[in-house]
PDB file of C-alpha atoms in Angstrom:
ATOM      1  CA  ALA A 622     -92.472  20.146   7.610  1.00 75.00           C
ATOM      2  CA  GLN A 623     -92.218  20.211  11.801  1.00 82.00           C
ATOM      3  CA  SER A 624     -93.439  23.254  14.214  1.00 89.00           C
ATOM      4  CA  VAL A 625     -94.327  24.199  17.475  1.00 93.00           C
ATOM      5  CA  THR A 626     -96.570  26.595  19.126  1.00 95.00           C
ATOM      6  CA  GLN A 627     -96.786  27.439  22.668  1.00 96.00           C
ATOM      7  CA  LEU A 628     -99.692  28.861  23.260  1.00 96.00           C
ATOM      8  CA  ASP A 629     -98.797  31.344  25.847  1.00 95.00           C
ATOM      9  CA  SER A 630     -96.407  33.596  25.883  1.00 94.00           C
ATOM     10  CA  HIS A 631     -96.300  34.578  29.578  1.00 96.00           C
ATOM     11  CA  VAL A 632     -97.674  32.336  32.478  1.00 98.00           C
ATOM     12  CA  SER A 633     -98.028  33.570  35.958  1.00 98.00           C
ATOM     13  CA  VAL A 634     -98.791  31.308  39.058  1.00 97.00           C
ATOM     14  CA  SER A 635     -98.244  31.933  42.793  1.00 98.00           C
ATOM     15  CA  GLU A 636     -95.753  29.440  44.404  1.00 97.00           C
ATOM     16  CA  GLY A 637     -96.935  26.151  45.723  1.00 97.00           C
ATOM     17  CA  THR A 638     -99.704  26.384  43.288  1.00 98.00           C
ATOM     18  CA  PRO A 639     -99.792  23.935  39.885  1.00 98.00           C
ATOM     19  CA  VAL A 640     -97.886  24.912  36.976  1.00 98.00           C
ATOM     20  CA  LEU A 641     -99.103  24.215  33.257  1.00 98.00           C
ATOM     21  CA  LEU A 642     -97.173  25.268  29.899  1.00 98.00           C
ATOM     22  CA  ARG A 643     -99.036  24.323  26.750  1.00 98.00           C
ATOM     23  CA  CYS A 644     -97.463  23.069  23.749  1.00 97.00           C
ATOM     24  CA  ASN A 645     -98.947  22.022  20.212  1.00 97.00           C
ATOM     25  CA  TYR A 646     -96.605  20.319  17.576  1.00 94.00           C
ATOM     26  CA  SER A 647     -96.759  19.553  13.974  1.00 91.00           C
ATOM     27  CA  SER A 648     -94.870  16.705  12.615  1.00 82.00           C
ATOM     28  CA  SER A 649     -95.175  14.422   9.382  1.00 74.00           C
ATOM     29  CA  TYR A 650     -93.456  11.821  11.306  1.00 74.00           C
ATOM     30  CA  SER A 651     -93.310  10.299  15.068  1.00 77.00           C
ATOM     31  CA  PRO A 652     -91.568  13.093  16.654  1.00 84.00           C
ATOM     32  CA  SER A 653     -89.283  13.120  19.382  1.00 86.00           C
ATOM     33  CA  LEU A 654     -90.195  15.859  22.031  1.00 90.00           C
ATOM     34  CA  PHE A 655     -88.473  17.998  24.586  1.00 91.00           C
ATOM     35  CA  TRP A 656     -89.117  20.498  27.128  1.00 95.00           C
ATOM     36  CA  TYR A 657     -85.779  22.841  27.963  1.00 94.00           C
ATOM     37  CA  VAL A 658     -85.375  25.491  30.430  1.00 95.00           C
ATOM     38  CA  GLN A 659     -83.326  28.866  30.378  1.00 92.00           C
ATOM     39  CA  HIS A 660     -82.696  31.181  33.125  1.00 92.00           C
ATOM     40  CA  PRO A 661     -81.780  34.122  32.896  1.00 86.00           C
ATOM     41  CA  ASN A 662     -77.932  34.807  30.747  1.00 79.00           C
ATOM     42  CA  LYS A 663     -78.066  31.060  30.765  1.00 83.00           C
ATOM     43  CA  GLY A 664     -77.653  28.085  28.373  1.00 85.00           C
ATOM     44  CA  LEU A 665     -80.633  25.453  27.751  1.00 90.00           C
ATOM     45  CA  GLN A 666     -81.163  22.688  30.380  1.00 91.00           C
ATOM     46  CA  LEU A 667     -83.195  19.382  29.110  1.00 91.00           C
ATOM     47  CA  LEU A 668     -86.185  19.407  31.653  1.00 95.00           C
ATOM     48  CA  LEU A 669     -87.402  16.070  29.680  1.00 92.00           C
ATOM     49  CA  LYS A 670     -88.223  14.139  26.639  1.00 89.00           C
ATOM     50  CA  TYR A 671     -90.525  11.863  24.838  1.00 89.00           C
ATOM     51  CA  THR A 672     -89.342   9.443  22.506  1.00 81.00           C
ATOM     52  CA  SER A 673     -92.597   7.161  21.407  1.00 74.00           C
ATOM     53  CA  ALA A 674     -91.889   4.987  24.812  1.00 75.00           C
ATOM     54  CA  ALA A 675     -94.076   5.860  27.938  1.00 84.00           C
ATOM     55  CA  THR A 676     -96.704   8.864  27.136  1.00 89.00           C
ATOM     56  CA  LEU A 677     -96.479  10.380  30.417  1.00 94.00           C
ATOM     57  CA  VAL A 678     -92.794  11.381  30.823  1.00 94.00           C
ATOM     58  CA  LYS A 679     -91.202  12.486  34.466  1.00 95.00           C
ATOM     59  CA  GLY A 680     -88.285  15.201  34.367  1.00 94.00           C
ATOM     60  CA  ILE A 681     -85.903  16.363  36.604  1.00 94.00           C
ATOM     61  CA  ASN A 682     -87.009  19.148  39.503  1.00 94.00           C
ATOM     62  CA  GLY A 683     -90.495  17.674  39.275  1.00 96.00           C
ATOM     63  CA  PHE A 684     -91.715  18.688  35.974  1.00 97.00           C
ATOM     64  CA  GLU A 685     -93.561  16.120  33.919  1.00 97.00           C
ATOM     65  CA  ALA A 686     -95.334  16.120  30.585  1.00 97.00           C
ATOM     66  CA  GLU A 687     -98.139  14.044  28.740  1.00 95.00           C
ATOM     67  CA  PHE A 688     -97.750  13.388  25.132  1.00 93.00           C
ATOM     68  CA  LYS A 689    -100.954  13.075  23.583  1.00 93.00           C
ATOM     69  CA  LYS A 690    -101.228  12.113  20.030  1.00 90.00           C
ATOM     70  CA  SER A 691    -104.627  12.749  19.271  1.00 91.00           C
ATOM     71  CA  GLU A 692    -104.488  16.615  20.494  1.00 93.00           C
ATOM     72  CA  THR A 693    -101.083  16.931  18.704  1.00 94.00           C
ATOM     73  CA  SER A 694     -99.651  18.152  22.337  1.00 96.00           C
ATOM     74  CA  PHE A 695     -96.929  18.022  24.805  1.00 96.00           C
ATOM     75  CA  HIS A 696     -98.182  20.151  27.797  1.00 98.00           C
ATOM     76  CA  LEU A 697     -95.727  20.772  30.576  1.00 98.00           C
ATOM     77  CA  THR A 698     -97.000  20.394  34.166  1.00 98.00           C
ATOM     78  CA  LYS A 699     -95.850  20.690  37.850  1.00 98.00           C
ATOM     79  CA  PRO A 700     -97.594  20.083  41.139  1.00 97.00           C
ATOM     80  CA  SER A 701     -96.453  23.112  43.125  1.00 97.00           C
ATOM     81  CA  ALA A 702     -94.306  26.269  41.905  1.00 97.00           C
ATOM     82  CA  HIS A 703     -91.170  27.060  43.437  1.00 97.00           C
ATOM     83  CA  MET A 704     -89.599  30.580  43.101  1.00 96.00           C
ATOM     84  CA  SER A 705     -86.563  29.204  41.841  1.00 95.00           C
ATOM     85  CA  ASP A 706     -88.648  27.896  38.299  1.00 97.00           C
ATOM     86  CA  ALA A 707     -88.818  30.863  37.381  1.00 97.00           C
ATOM     87  CA  ALA A 708     -87.421  31.062  33.759  1.00 96.00           C
ATOM     88  CA  GLU A 709     -88.265  30.864  30.016  1.00 95.00           C
ATOM     89  CA  TYR A 710     -89.319  27.385  28.879  1.00 96.00           C
ATOM     90  CA  PHE A 711     -89.274  26.117  25.315  1.00 95.00           C
ATOM     91  CA  CYS A 712     -90.479  23.088  23.701  1.00 95.00           C
ATOM     92  CA  ALA A 713     -88.937  21.637  20.930  1.00 91.00           C
ATOM     93  CA  VAL A 714     -89.723  18.797  18.305  1.00 89.00           C
ATOM     94  CA  SER A 715     -87.403  16.557  16.162  1.00 83.00           C
ATOM     95  CA  GLU A 716     -88.744  14.027  13.452  1.00 71.00           C
ATOM     96  CA  SER A 717     -87.213  10.461  14.578  1.00 55.00           C
ATOM     97  CA  GLY A 718     -85.261   8.983  11.452  1.00 48.00           C
ATOM     98  CA  GLY A 719     -85.719  12.323   9.839  1.00 45.00           C
ATOM     99  CA  GLY A 720     -82.054  13.252   9.800  1.00 50.00           C
ATOM    100  CA  ALA A 721     -79.482  15.492  11.367  1.00 60.00           C
ATOM    101  CA  ASP A 722     -81.232  18.978  11.104  1.00 65.00           C
ATOM    102  CA  GLY A 723     -81.476  19.998  14.542  1.00 77.00           C
ATOM    103  CA  LEU A 724     -84.734  20.973  16.490  1.00 85.00           C
ATOM    104  CA  THR A 725     -87.607  23.036  15.647  1.00 88.00           C
ATOM    105  CA  PHE A 726     -88.400  25.247  18.841  1.00 91.00           C
ATOM    106  CA  GLY A 727     -91.137  27.128  20.136  1.00 94.00           C
ATOM    107  CA  LYS A 728     -90.879  30.756  20.654  1.00 93.00           C
ATOM    108  CA  GLY A 729     -91.011  30.229  24.438  1.00 94.00           C
ATOM    109  CA  THR A 730     -93.293  30.735  27.739  1.00 96.00           C
ATOM    110  CA  HIS A 731     -91.909  33.153  30.290  1.00 96.00           C
ATOM    111  CA  LEU A 732     -92.560  31.637  33.904  1.00 97.00           C
ATOM    112  CA  ILE A 733     -93.241  34.038  36.325  1.00 97.00           C
ATOM    113  CA  ILE A 734     -93.763  32.889  40.146  1.00 97.00           C
ATOM    114  CA  GLN A 735     -95.382  34.813  42.553  1.00 96.00           C
ATOM    115  CA  PRO A 736     -94.550  34.902  46.311  1.00 94.00           C
TER     116      PRO A 736
ATOM    117  CA  ASN B   9     -66.705  16.998  31.069  1.00 75.00           C
ATOM    118  CA  ALA B  10     -66.645  20.579  30.793  1.00 81.00           C
ATOM    119  CA  GLY B  11     -69.540  20.018  28.108  1.00 91.00           C
ATOM    120  CA  VAL B  12     -69.788  22.467  25.525  1.00 94.00           C
ATOM    121  CA  THR B  13     -67.833  25.465  25.754  1.00 95.00           C
ATOM    122  CA  GLN B  14     -68.251  28.883  23.832  1.00 96.00           C
ATOM    123  CA  THR B  15     -65.772  32.053  23.930  1.00 96.00           C
ATOM    124  CA  PRO B  16     -66.444  34.781  23.998  1.00 96.00           C
ATOM    125  CA  LYS B  17     -69.332  35.588  26.179  1.00 94.00           C
ATOM    126  CA  PHE B  18     -70.022  38.799  24.850  1.00 95.00           C
ATOM    127  CA  ARG B  19     -68.803  41.101  22.076  1.00 96.00           C
ATOM    128  CA  ILE B  20     -69.742  44.273  20.268  1.00 97.00           C
ATOM    129  CA  LEU B  21     -68.923  44.336  16.479  1.00 97.00           C
ATOM    130  CA  LYS B  22     -69.336  47.685  14.169  1.00 97.00           C
ATOM    131  CA  ILE B  23     -71.047  46.888  10.999  1.00 97.00           C
ATOM    132  CA  GLY B  24     -68.517  45.313   8.378  1.00 96.00           C
ATOM    133  CA  GLN B  25     -66.327  43.330  10.748  1.00 97.00           C
ATOM    134  CA  SER B  26     -66.216  40.040  10.956  1.00 96.00           C
ATOM    135  CA  MET B  27     -65.678  37.508  13.757  1.00 96.00           C
ATOM    136  CA  THR B  28     -65.462  33.937  14.526  1.00 97.00           C
ATOM    137  CA  LEU B  29     -67.738  32.206  17.318  1.00 98.00           C
ATOM    138  CA  GLN B  30     -65.945  29.268  19.332  1.00 98.00           C
ATOM    139  CA  CYS B  31     -67.404  26.251  20.039  1.00 98.00           C
ATOM    140  CA  THR B  32     -66.040  23.429  21.885  1.00 97.00           C
ATOM    141  CA  GLN B  33     -67.242  19.729  23.139  1.00 96.00           C
ATOM    142  CA  ASP B  34     -65.775  17.310  24.661  1.00 95.00           C
ATOM    143  CA  MET B  35     -68.297  14.757  24.537  1.00 92.00           C
ATOM    144  CA  ASN B  36     -67.007  12.821  21.388  1.00 91.00           C
ATOM    145  CA  HIS B  37     -70.036  14.150  19.928  1.00 91.00           C
ATOM    146  CA  ASN B  38     -70.872  13.838  15.716  1.00 90.00           C
ATOM    147  CA  TYR B  39     -73.441  16.004  15.549  1.00 91.00           C
ATOM    148  CA  MET B  40     -73.078  19.975  16.351  1.00 93.00           C
ATOM    149  CA  TYR B  41     -75.308  22.950  15.613  1.00 93.00           C
ATOM    150  CA  TRP B  42     -75.355  26.376  16.383  1.00 96.00           C
ATOM    151  CA  TYR B  43     -78.640  28.534  16.802  1.00 95.00           C
ATOM    152  CA  ARG B  44     -79.665  31.954  17.256  1.00 96.00           C
ATOM    153  CA  GLN B  45     -82.013  33.254  19.765  1.00 93.00           C
ATOM    154  CA  ASP B  46     -83.477  36.629  19.297  1.00 92.00           C
ATOM    155  CA  PRO B  47     -85.747  38.376  21.932  1.00 83.00           C
ATOM    156  CA  GLY B  48     -89.379  36.931  22.182  1.00 80.00           C
ATOM    157  CA  MET B  49     -88.250  34.108  19.584  1.00 83.00           C
ATOM    158  CA  GLY B  50     -87.200  30.241  20.014  1.00 84.00           C
ATOM    159  CA  LEU B  51     -84.172  29.104  18.617  1.00 90.00           C
ATOM    160  CA  LYS B  52     -83.487  29.177  15.137  1.00 92.00           C
ATOM    161  CA  LEU B  53     -80.869  26.472  13.811  1.00 92.00           C
ATOM    162  CA  ILE B  54     -77.961  28.412  11.818  1.00 95.00           C
ATOM    163  CA  TYR B  55     -75.858  25.576  10.102  1.00 95.00           C
ATOM    164  CA  TYR B  56     -75.097  21.773  11.656  1.00 92.00           C
ATOM    165  CA  SER B  57     -72.448  19.513  11.032  1.00 93.00           C
ATOM    166  CA  VAL B  58     -72.825  15.468  10.885  1.00 89.00           C
ATOM    167  CA  GLY B  59     -69.201  14.682  11.361  1.00 91.00           C
ATOM    168  CA  ALA B  60     -65.636  16.553  11.293  1.00 93.00           C
ATOM    169  CA  GLY B  61     -65.796  17.808   7.356  1.00 94.00           C
ATOM    170  CA  ILE B  62     -69.419  17.489   6.876  1.00 94.00           C
ATOM    171  CA  THR B  63     -71.730  20.722   7.188  1.00 95.00           C
ATOM    172  CA  ASP B  64     -75.099  22.175   6.043  1.00 92.00           C
ATOM    173  CA  LYS B  65     -77.300  24.747   6.130  1.00 93.00           C
ATOM    174  CA  GLY B  66     -80.270  25.137   8.564  1.00 90.00           C
ATOM    175  CA  GLU B  67     -83.106  27.511   8.552  1.00 89.00           C
ATOM    176  CA  VAL B  68     -81.169  31.036   8.663  1.00 94.00           C
ATOM    177  CA  PRO B  69     -77.464  30.313   7.107  1.00 96.00           C
ATOM    178  CA  ASN B  70     -77.275  33.661   5.275  1.00 96.00           C
ATOM    179  CA  GLY B  71     -74.581  35.922   6.552  1.00 96.00           C
ATOM    180  CA  TYR B  72     -72.563  32.994   8.252  1.00 97.00           C
ATOM    181  CA  ASN B  73     -70.276  30.427   7.242  1.00 97.00           C
ATOM    182  CA  VAL B  74     -68.900  27.355   9.515  1.00 97.00           C
ATOM    183  CA  SER B  75     -66.392  24.746   9.057  1.00 96.00           C
ATOM    184  CA  ARG B  76     -65.502  21.343  11.105  1.00 97.00           C
ATOM    185  CA  SER B  77     -62.094  20.451  10.598  1.00 96.00           C
ATOM    186  CA  THR B  78     -62.182  17.780  14.369  1.00 96.00           C
ATOM    187  CA  THR B  79     -64.843  16.551  16.125  1.00 95.00           C
ATOM    188  CA  GLU B  80     -64.455  18.643  19.108  1.00 96.00           C
ATOM    189  CA  ASP B  81     -64.556  21.893  17.266  1.00 97.00           C
ATOM    190  CA  PHE B  82     -67.256  24.002  15.195  1.00 98.00           C
ATOM    191  CA  PRO B  83     -66.167  27.882  14.656  1.00 98.00           C
ATOM    192  CA  LEU B  84     -68.927  29.809  13.214  1.00 98.00           C
ATOM    193  CA  ARG B  85     -67.521  32.698  11.104  1.00 97.00           C
ATOM    194  CA  LEU B  86     -69.510  36.095  10.471  1.00 96.00           C
ATOM    195  CA  GLU B  87     -67.624  37.778   7.541  1.00 89.00           C
ATOM    196  CA  LEU B  88     -69.523  41.063   7.238  1.00 94.00           C
ATOM    197  CA  ALA B  89     -71.521  41.680  10.407  1.00 95.00           C
ATOM    198  CA  ALA B  90     -74.447  43.241  10.251  1.00 96.00           C
ATOM    199  CA  PRO B  91     -76.886  44.769  12.962  1.00 96.00           C
ATOM    200  CA  SER B  92     -79.604  42.136  11.679  1.00 95.00           C
ATOM    201  CA  GLN B  93     -76.922  39.913  13.196  1.00 97.00           C
ATOM    202  CA  THR B  94     -77.408  40.993  16.750  1.00 97.00           C
ATOM    203  CA  SER B  95     -78.671  38.105  18.643  1.00 96.00           C
ATOM    204  CA  VAL B  96     -77.600  35.515  21.242  1.00 94.00           C
ATOM    205  CA  TYR B  97     -75.713  32.185  19.464  1.00 97.00           C
ATOM    206  CA  PHE B  98     -75.731  29.044  21.475  1.00 95.00           C
ATOM    207  CA  CYS B  99     -73.881  26.272  20.364  1.00 96.00           C
ATOM    208  CA  ALA B 100     -75.080  22.590  20.709  1.00 93.00           C
ATOM    209  CA  SER B 101     -74.118  19.000  20.356  1.00 92.00           C
ATOM    210  CA  SER B 102     -75.499  15.739  20.563  1.00 88.00           C
ATOM    211  CA  TYR B 103     -74.633  11.655  20.373  1.00 83.00           C
ATOM    212  CA  LEU B 104     -76.907  11.092  17.741  1.00 71.00           C
ATOM    213  CA  PRO B 105     -79.519  13.228  15.888  1.00 62.00           C
ATOM    214  CA  GLY B 106     -83.326  13.637  16.946  1.00 54.00           C
ATOM    215  CA  ASP B 107     -84.828  10.381  18.028  1.00 52.00           C
ATOM    216  CA  GLY B 108     -84.650  11.266  21.563  1.00 59.00           C
ATOM    217  CA  TYR B 109     -80.742  12.063  21.834  1.00 70.00           C
ATOM    218  CA  GLU B 110     -80.878  15.344  23.648  1.00 78.00           C
ATOM    219  CA  GLN B 111     -78.816  18.349  22.584  1.00 85.00           C
ATOM    220  CA  TYR B 112     -76.432  19.926  24.874  1.00 89.00           C
ATOM    221  CA  PHE B 113     -76.199  23.498  24.825  1.00 91.00           C
ATOM    222  CA  GLY B 114     -73.475  25.901  25.679  1.00 93.00           C
ATOM    223  CA  PRO B 115     -73.947  29.109  27.653  1.00 91.00           C
ATOM    224  CA  GLY B 116     -74.322  31.193  24.521  1.00 94.00           C
ATOM    225  CA  THR B 117     -72.274  34.132  23.201  1.00 96.00           C
ATOM    226  CA  ARG B 118     -74.257  37.693  23.410  1.00 95.00           C
ATOM    227  CA  LEU B 119     -73.447  39.448  20.027  1.00 97.00           C
ATOM    228  CA  THR B 120     -74.081  42.787  19.494  1.00 96.00           C
ATOM    229  CA  VAL B 121     -73.626  44.776  16.090  1.00 97.00           C
ATOM    230  CA  THR B 122     -73.813  49.053  15.813  1.00 95.00           C
TER     231      THR B 122
END
């Protein structure tokens, strides 16, 4: 069975400083990995995805993530935080070739941006 | 394209009442999903469908039913509402499952059962 652990429930950074949101996964097969962002009272928007191609994945709004199989990690980073980045971030995993049974999500990381 | 639309946006139910949450997508996606999101938790899969006429249970199906008579629509029914079903419900669709094909999410329905 697959699972996702987001290591921090809250992360607070100052505007203009780097962002690091940590995600570890467990999967029996070669996984596909996703980061979604959810702004208050909104649905989820895909930031980026890993699908067994390049291990460093670039997404929207300056975010990127690196797939590290040896560490079973898929941490999300951004060089310089912006106030508009304040939101809830979810890491999710899907087992490739494993069928249609949806994504498994982590519990989320609440990103706070200090002015 | 409107993407994935959900109605209603908000609803308050009394214990024991029933209701249907509507979900429609206009992207001709075969795969559709219902998730619930409880405070401080990630999304949990309730039911999913791989095409019209085919549905299957997810991680937390108890107390819910679904149907898929068309490619576009995937309604979720609560028969006897309970306080434990207070949650935000998200519908999603995708062209293919997993394998990097992203799921597109609707804006959610916030349901309170009192």
